Coordinates of C-alpha atoms and ligand atoms in Angstrom, one line a residue:
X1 CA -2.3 -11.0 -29.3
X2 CA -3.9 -11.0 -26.0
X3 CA -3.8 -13.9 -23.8
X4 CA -6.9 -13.2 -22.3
X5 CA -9.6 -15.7 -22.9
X6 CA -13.3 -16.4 -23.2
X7 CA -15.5 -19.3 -22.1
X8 CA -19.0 -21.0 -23.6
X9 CA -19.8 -24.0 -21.5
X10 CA -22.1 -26.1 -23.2
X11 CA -23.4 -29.5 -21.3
X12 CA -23.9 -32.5 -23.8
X13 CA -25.8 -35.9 -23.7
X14 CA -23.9 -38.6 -23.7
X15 CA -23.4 -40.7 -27.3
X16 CA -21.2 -43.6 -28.0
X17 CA -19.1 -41.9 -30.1
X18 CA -18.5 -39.5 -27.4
X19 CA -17.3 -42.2 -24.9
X20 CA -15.2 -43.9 -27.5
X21 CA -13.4 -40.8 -27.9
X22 CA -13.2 -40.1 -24.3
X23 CA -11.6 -43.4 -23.9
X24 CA -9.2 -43.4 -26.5
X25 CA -8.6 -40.0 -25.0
X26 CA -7.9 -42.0 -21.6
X27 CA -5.6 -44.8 -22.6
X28 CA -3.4 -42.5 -24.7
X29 CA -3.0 -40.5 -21.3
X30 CA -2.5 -43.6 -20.1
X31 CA 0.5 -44.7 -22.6
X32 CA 2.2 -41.1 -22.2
X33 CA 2.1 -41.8 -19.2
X34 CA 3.5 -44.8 -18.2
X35 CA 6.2 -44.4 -20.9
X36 CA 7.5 -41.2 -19.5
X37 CA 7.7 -42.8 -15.8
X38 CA 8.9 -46.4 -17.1
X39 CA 11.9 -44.7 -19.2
X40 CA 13.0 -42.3 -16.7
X41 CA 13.2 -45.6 -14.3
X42 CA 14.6 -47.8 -16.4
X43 CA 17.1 -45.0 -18.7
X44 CA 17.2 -42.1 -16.5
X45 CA 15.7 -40.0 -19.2
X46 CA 13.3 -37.5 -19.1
X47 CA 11.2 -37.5 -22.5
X48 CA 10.3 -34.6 -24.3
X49 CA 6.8 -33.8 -24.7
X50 CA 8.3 -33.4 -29.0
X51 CA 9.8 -37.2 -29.2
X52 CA 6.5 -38.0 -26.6
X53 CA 4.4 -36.6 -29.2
X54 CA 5.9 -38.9 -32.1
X55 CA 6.1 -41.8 -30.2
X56 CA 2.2 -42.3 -29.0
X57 CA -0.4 -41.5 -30.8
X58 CA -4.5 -42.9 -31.0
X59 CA -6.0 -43.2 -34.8
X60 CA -9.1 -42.8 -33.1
X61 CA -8.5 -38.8 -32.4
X62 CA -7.5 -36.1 -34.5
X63 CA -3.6 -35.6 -34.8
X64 CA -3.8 -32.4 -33.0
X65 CA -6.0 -33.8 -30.1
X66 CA -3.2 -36.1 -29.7
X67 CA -1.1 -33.2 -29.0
X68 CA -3.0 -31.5 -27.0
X69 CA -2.9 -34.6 -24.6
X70 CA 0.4 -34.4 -24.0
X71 CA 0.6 -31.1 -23.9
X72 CA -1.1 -31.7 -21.3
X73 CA 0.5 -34.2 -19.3
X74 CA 3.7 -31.9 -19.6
X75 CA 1.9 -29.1 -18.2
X76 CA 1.2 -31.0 -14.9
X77 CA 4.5 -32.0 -14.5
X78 CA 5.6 -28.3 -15.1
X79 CA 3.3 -26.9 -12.3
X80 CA 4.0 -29.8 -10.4
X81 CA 7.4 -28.9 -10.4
X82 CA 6.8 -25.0 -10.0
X83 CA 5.2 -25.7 -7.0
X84 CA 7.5 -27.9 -5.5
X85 CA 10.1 -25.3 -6.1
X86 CA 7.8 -22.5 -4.3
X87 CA 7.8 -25.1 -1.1
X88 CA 4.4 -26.3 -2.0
X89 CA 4.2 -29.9 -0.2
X90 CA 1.2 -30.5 -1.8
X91 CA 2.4 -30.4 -5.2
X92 CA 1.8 -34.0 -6.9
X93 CA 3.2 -35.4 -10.1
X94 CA 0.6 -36.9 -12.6
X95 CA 0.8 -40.7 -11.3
X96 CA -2.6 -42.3 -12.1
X97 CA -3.7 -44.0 -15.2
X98 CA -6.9 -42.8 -16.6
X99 CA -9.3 -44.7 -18.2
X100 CA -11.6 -42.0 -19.8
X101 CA -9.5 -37.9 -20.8
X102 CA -10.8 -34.8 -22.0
X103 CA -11.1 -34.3 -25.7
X104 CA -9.1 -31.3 -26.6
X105 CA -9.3 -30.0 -30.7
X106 CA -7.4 -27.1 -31.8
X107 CA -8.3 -24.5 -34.3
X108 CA -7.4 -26.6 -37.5
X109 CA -9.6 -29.6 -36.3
X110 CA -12.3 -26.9 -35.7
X111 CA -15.1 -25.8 -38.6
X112 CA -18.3 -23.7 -38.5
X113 CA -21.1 -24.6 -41.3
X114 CA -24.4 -23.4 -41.3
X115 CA -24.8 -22.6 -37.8
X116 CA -22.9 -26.1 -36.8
X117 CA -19.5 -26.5 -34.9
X118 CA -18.3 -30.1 -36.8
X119 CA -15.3 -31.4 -34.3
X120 CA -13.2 -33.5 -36.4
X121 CA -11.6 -36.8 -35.0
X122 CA -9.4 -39.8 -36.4
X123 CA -9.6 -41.9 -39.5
X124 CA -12.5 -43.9 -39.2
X125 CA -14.5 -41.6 -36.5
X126 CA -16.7 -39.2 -37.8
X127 CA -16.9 -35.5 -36.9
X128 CA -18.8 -34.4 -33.8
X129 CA -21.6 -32.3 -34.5
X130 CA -23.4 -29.1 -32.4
X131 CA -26.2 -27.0 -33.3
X132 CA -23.6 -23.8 -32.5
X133 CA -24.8 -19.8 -32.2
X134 CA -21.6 -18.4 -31.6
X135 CA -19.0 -17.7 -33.4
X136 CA -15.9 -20.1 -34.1
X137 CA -13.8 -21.3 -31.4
X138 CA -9.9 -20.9 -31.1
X139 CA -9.9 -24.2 -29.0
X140 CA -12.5 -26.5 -27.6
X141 CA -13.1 -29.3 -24.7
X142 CA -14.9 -31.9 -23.7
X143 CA -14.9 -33.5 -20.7
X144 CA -16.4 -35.2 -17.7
X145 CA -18.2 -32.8 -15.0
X146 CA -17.6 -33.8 -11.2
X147 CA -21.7 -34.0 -11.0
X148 CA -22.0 -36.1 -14.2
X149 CA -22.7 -35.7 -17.8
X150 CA -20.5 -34.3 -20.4
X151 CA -19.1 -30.4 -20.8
X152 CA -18.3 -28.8 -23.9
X153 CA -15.9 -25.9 -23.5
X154 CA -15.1 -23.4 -26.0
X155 CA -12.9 -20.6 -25.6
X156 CA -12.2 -17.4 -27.7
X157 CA -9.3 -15.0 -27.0
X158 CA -10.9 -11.7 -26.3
X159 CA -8.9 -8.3 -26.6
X160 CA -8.9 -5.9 -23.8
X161 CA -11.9 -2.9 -24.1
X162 CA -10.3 0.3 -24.5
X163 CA -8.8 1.5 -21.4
X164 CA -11.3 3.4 -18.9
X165 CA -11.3 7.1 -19.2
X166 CA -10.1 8.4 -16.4
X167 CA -6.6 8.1 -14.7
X168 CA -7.9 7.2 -11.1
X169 CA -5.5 4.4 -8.7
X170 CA -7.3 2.2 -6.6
X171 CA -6.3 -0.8 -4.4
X172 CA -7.6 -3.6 -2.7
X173 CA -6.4 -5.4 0.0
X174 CA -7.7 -8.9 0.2
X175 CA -8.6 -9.7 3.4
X176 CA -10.3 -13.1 5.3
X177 CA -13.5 -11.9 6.9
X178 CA -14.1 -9.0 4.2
X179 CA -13.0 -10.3 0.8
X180 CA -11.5 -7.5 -0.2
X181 CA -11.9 -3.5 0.5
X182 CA -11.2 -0.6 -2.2
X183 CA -9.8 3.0 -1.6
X184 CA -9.8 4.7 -5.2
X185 CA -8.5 7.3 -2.7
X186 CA -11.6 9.2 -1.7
X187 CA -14.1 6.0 -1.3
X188 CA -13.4 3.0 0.8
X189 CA -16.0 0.3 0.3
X190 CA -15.7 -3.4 2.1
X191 CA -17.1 -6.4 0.1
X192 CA -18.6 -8.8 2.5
X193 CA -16.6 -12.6 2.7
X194 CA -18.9 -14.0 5.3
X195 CA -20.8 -16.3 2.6
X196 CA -18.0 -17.8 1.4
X197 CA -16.7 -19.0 4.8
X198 CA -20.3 -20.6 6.1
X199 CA -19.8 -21.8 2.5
X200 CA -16.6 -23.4 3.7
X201 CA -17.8 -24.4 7.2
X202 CA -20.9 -25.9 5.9
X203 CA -18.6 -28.1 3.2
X204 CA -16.1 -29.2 6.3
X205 CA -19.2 -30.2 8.3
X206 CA -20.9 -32.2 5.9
X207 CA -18.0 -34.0 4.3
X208 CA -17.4 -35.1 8.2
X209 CA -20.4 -36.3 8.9
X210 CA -19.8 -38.5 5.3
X211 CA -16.1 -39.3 6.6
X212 CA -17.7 -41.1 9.4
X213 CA -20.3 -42.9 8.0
X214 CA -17.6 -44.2 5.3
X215 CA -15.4 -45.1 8.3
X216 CA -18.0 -47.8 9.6
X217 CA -18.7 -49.4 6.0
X218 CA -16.8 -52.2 4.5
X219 CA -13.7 -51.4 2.2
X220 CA -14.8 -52.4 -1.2
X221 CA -18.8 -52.3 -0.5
X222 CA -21.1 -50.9 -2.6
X223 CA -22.3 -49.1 0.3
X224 CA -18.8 -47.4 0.7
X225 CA -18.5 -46.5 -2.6
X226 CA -22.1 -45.1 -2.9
X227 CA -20.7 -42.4 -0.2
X228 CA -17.4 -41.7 -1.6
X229 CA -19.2 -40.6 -4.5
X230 CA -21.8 -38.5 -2.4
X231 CA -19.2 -36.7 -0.8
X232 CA -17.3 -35.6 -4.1
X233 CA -20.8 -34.9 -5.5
X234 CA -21.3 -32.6 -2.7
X235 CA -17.8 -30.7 -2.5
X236 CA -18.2 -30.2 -6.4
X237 CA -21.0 -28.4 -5.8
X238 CA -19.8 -26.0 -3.0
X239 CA -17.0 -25.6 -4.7
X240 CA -18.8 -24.4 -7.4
X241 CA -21.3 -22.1 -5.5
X242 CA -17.9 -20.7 -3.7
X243 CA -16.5 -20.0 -7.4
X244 CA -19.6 -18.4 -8.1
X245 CA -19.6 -16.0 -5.4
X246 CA -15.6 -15.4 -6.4
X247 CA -16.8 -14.4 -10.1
X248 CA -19.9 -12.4 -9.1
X249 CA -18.0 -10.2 -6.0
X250 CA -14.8 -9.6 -8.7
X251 CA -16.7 -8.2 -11.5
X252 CA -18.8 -6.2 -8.9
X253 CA -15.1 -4.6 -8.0
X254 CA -13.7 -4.1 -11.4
X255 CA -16.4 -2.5 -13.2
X256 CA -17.6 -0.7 -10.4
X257 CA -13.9 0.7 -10.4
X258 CA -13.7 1.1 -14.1
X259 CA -17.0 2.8 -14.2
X260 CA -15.2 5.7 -11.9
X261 CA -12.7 6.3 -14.1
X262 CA -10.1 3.8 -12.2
X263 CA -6.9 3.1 -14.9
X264 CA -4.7 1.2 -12.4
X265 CA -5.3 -1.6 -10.3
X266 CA -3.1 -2.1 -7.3
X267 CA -3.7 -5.7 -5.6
X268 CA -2.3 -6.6 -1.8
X269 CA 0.4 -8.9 -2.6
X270 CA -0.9 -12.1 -0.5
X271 CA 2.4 -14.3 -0.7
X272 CA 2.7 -15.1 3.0
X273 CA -0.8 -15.5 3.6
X274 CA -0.7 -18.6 5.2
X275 CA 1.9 -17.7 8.1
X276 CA -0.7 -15.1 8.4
X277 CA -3.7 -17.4 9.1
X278 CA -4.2 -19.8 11.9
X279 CA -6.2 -22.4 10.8
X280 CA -6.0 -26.2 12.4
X281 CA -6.8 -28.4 9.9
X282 CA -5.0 -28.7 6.5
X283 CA -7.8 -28.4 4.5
X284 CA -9.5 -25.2 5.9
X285 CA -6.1 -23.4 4.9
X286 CA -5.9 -25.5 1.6
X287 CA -9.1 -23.7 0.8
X288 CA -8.7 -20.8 2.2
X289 CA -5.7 -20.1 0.6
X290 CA -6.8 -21.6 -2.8
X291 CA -10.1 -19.1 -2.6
X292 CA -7.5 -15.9 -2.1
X293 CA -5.4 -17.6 -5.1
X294 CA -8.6 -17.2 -6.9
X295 CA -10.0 -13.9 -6.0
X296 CA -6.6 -12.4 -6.8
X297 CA -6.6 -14.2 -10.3
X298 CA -10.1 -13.5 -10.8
X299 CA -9.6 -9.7 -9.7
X300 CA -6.4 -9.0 -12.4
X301 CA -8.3 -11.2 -15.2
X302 CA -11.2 -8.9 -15.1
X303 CA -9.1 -5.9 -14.6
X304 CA -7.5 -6.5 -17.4
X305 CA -10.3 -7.3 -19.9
X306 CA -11.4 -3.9 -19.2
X307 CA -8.8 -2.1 -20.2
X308 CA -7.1 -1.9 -16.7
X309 CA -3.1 -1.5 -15.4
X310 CA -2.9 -4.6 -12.7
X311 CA 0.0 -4.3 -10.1
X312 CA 0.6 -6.4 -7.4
X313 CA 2.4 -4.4 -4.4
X314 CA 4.1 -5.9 -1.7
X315 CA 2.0 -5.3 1.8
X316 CA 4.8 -4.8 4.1
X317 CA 3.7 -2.4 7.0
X318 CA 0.4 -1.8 5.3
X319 CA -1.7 -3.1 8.2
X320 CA 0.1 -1.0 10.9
X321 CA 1.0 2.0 9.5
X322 CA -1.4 4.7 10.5
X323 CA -2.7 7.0 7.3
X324 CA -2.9 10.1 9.6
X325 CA -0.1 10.2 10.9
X326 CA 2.4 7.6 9.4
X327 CA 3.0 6.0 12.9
X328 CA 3.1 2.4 13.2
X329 CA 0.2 0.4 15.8
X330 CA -0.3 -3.0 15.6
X331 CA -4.3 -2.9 15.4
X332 CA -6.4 -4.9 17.4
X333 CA -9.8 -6.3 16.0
X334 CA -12.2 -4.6 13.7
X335 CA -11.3 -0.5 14.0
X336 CA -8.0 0.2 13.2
X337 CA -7.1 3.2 16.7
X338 CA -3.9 5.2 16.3
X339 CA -2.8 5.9 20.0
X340 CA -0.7 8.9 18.6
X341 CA -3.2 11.1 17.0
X342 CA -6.5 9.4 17.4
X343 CA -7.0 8.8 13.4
X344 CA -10.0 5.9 13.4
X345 CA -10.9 3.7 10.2
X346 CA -12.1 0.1 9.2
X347 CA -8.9 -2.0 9.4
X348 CA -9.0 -3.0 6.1
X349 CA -9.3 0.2 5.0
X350 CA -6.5 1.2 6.5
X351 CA -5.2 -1.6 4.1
X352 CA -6.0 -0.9 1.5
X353 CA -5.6 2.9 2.3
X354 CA -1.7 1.8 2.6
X355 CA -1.6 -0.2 -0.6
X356 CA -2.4 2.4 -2.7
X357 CA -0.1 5.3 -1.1
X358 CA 3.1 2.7 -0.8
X359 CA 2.4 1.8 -4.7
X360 CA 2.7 5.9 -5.3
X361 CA 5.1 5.6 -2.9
X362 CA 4.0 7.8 0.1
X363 CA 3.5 5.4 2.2
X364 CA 3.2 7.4 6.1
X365 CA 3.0 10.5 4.8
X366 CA -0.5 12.0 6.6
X367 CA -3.5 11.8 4.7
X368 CA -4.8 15.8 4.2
X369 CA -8.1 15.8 5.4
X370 CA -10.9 13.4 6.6
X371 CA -11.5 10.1 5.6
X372 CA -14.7 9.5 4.0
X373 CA -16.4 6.4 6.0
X374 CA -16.6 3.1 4.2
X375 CA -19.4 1.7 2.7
X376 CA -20.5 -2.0 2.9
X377 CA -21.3 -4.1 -0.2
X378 CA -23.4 -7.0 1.1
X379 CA -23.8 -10.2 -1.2
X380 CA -26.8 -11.4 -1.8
X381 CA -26.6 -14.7 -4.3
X382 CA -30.4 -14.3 -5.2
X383 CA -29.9 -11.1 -7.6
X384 CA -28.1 -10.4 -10.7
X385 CA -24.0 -9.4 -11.0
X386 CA -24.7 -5.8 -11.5
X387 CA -27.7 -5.2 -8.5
X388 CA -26.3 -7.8 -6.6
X389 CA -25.6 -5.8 -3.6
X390 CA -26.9 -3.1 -1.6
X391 CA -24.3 -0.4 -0.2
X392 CA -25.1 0.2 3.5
X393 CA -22.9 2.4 6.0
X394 CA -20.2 0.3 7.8
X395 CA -20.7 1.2 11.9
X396 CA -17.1 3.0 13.2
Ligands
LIG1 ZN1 -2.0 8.4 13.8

């Protein structure tokens, strides 16, 4: 069985029935909860999501749903935890009370009828019901979008296409200005970041400009409150064109790599990315390295679906190590110079150049031959996945 999965996003109008559930939803949350923080105060216990699972439960929801709620409280306290452990300060345990959850049924509380998805729920509720063209859903959602209104989710586990034919390696090196640059080992091309960082810029500036007009209203107004809102409002959406632009530039990579005949994958290994930045504020490198998280995630996911090896290969050296002559320079800016034999290139070329020979392990031994220059892939948000771009020369 493949874990890889497949999304239908439905948005649905709002019913009674709907918010009942969402709140039962919400104060079952809440219950988990508060039991699992009160006992481990008051016992020094830490329940199992299994005795957690008997304990609480809401006759408004389907058994499983109930489940699924604590599964999913135990799953924030397991990533909390993993992050903590990786030095994430961030890293928050689940604290807050919720008045309204997600609504989560599994496969057994799941039917398709005549063209209908029917949801069930708990004694007493009756079955949610959707007009439905696809086919029957392993597991599916529903739950409150950042901009309003209710989302259905459905997801289907999808098995990988056959692998590409061909036996072609190509890495990419993820880098801050450029999102990320391939070498399949004869082509280099550079996919543009500069969108998603005025996307970023233009989300820091407005949320300041908010910040300060919040800062001069009352705690507690109405007027305060009305901007709170508008700023979440407007992050959600950046943060959803940004995610956009992550999903279109990764599928541009992958199955323009797959269509060459590429079979394995090898992906910059971006652990110490933030020493490597210098960002002042928090946030910026919050984002930043959240968006790297991403496109790295993203990248493998789609890799994968296709049929593609992913490998993730440590980047040690890969930036100064020269591919004509296996000298080590430390570059400076754009154009990657080797003062030893002259060899010029794109510096994350030369990245991504390195990735690949330090996966097949020949990492400084000269390149034969010349270097074919990179090519630019521009985005441009206004066209489709597959023409999104246009592929111009890159200047040396
Ligand atoms: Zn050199």
């Amino acid at each position: 069985m493949s874990n890889l999965y497949k999304t239908v996003r439905l948005d649905i109008e709002k019913t009674p029935l709907l918010d009942k559930l969402a709140r039962a939803s919400g104060e079952l949350y809440s219950r988990i909860l508060v039991s699992y923080w009160r006992v481990l105060r008051k016992k020094g216990i830490f329940l199992s999501n299994y005795s957690m699972q008997r304990w609480h439960i809401s006759s408004d929801l389907h058994a499983h749903t109930c489940d699924a709620i604590a599964d999913n409280f135990y799953a924030s306290i397991r990533s909390a935890n993993q992050r903590k452990k990786a030095g994430d300060t961030q890293a928050k345990y689940p604290r807050r009370r919720k008045y309204f959850y997600k609504i989560t049924w599994k496969s057994a509380a799941i039917r398709l009828k005549d063209g209908k998805l029917v949801l069930a729920n708990g004694r007493g509720n009756k079955p949610l019901i959707f007009d439905w063209q696809w086919d029957q859903p392993k597991q599916v959602e529903i739950g409150w979008k950042q901009s309003g209104g209710y989302q259905l989710r459905a997801t289907y586990p999808v098995a990988a296409t056959n692998a590409p034919v061909g036996n072609l390696i190509a890495a990419v090196d993820l880098g801050e200005l450029r999102s990320a640059t391939t070498h399949d080992g004869q082509e280099t091309v550079i996919y543009n970041g500069r969108l998603i960082k005025s996307k970023v810029a233009y989300r820091n500036k407005i949320t300041a400009q908010i910040q300060e007009r919040i800062s001069k209203t009352k705690r507690g107004s109405n007027r305060r409150k009305k901007l709170v809102r508008a700023k979440s409002r407007i992050v959600a959406k950046i943060n959803h064109q940004i995610k956009d632009i992550l999903h279109k530039q990764t599928q541009h990579i992958v199955s323009t790599l797959h269509k060459k005949g590429v079979q394995t994958l090898v992906i910059g290994d971006i652990r110490d990315i933030r020493k490597s930045m210098d960002y002042g504020k928090e946030m910026n490198q919050r984002l930043h390295s959240w968006s790297f998280g991403k496109f790295r995630e993203l990248l493998s996911y789609k890799a994968k679906i296709l049929g593609m090896q992913v490998v993730l290969q440590n980047e040690k050296d890969t930036t100064k190590t020269c591919p004509g002559c296996g000298k080590k320079h430390k570059p400076k800016g754009r154009l990657y110079k080797c003062r030893s034999c002259g060899f010029k290139f794109d510096r994350d070329g030369v990245g991504a150049i390195n990735i690949r020979s330090k996966y097949l392990g020949c990492l400084g031994v000269p390149v034969v031959g010349v270097m074919a220059t990179p090519v630019g892939v521009r985005y441009r948000p206004h066209l489709q996945c597959s023409s999104m771009s246009r592929r111009f020369p890159v200047g040396q």
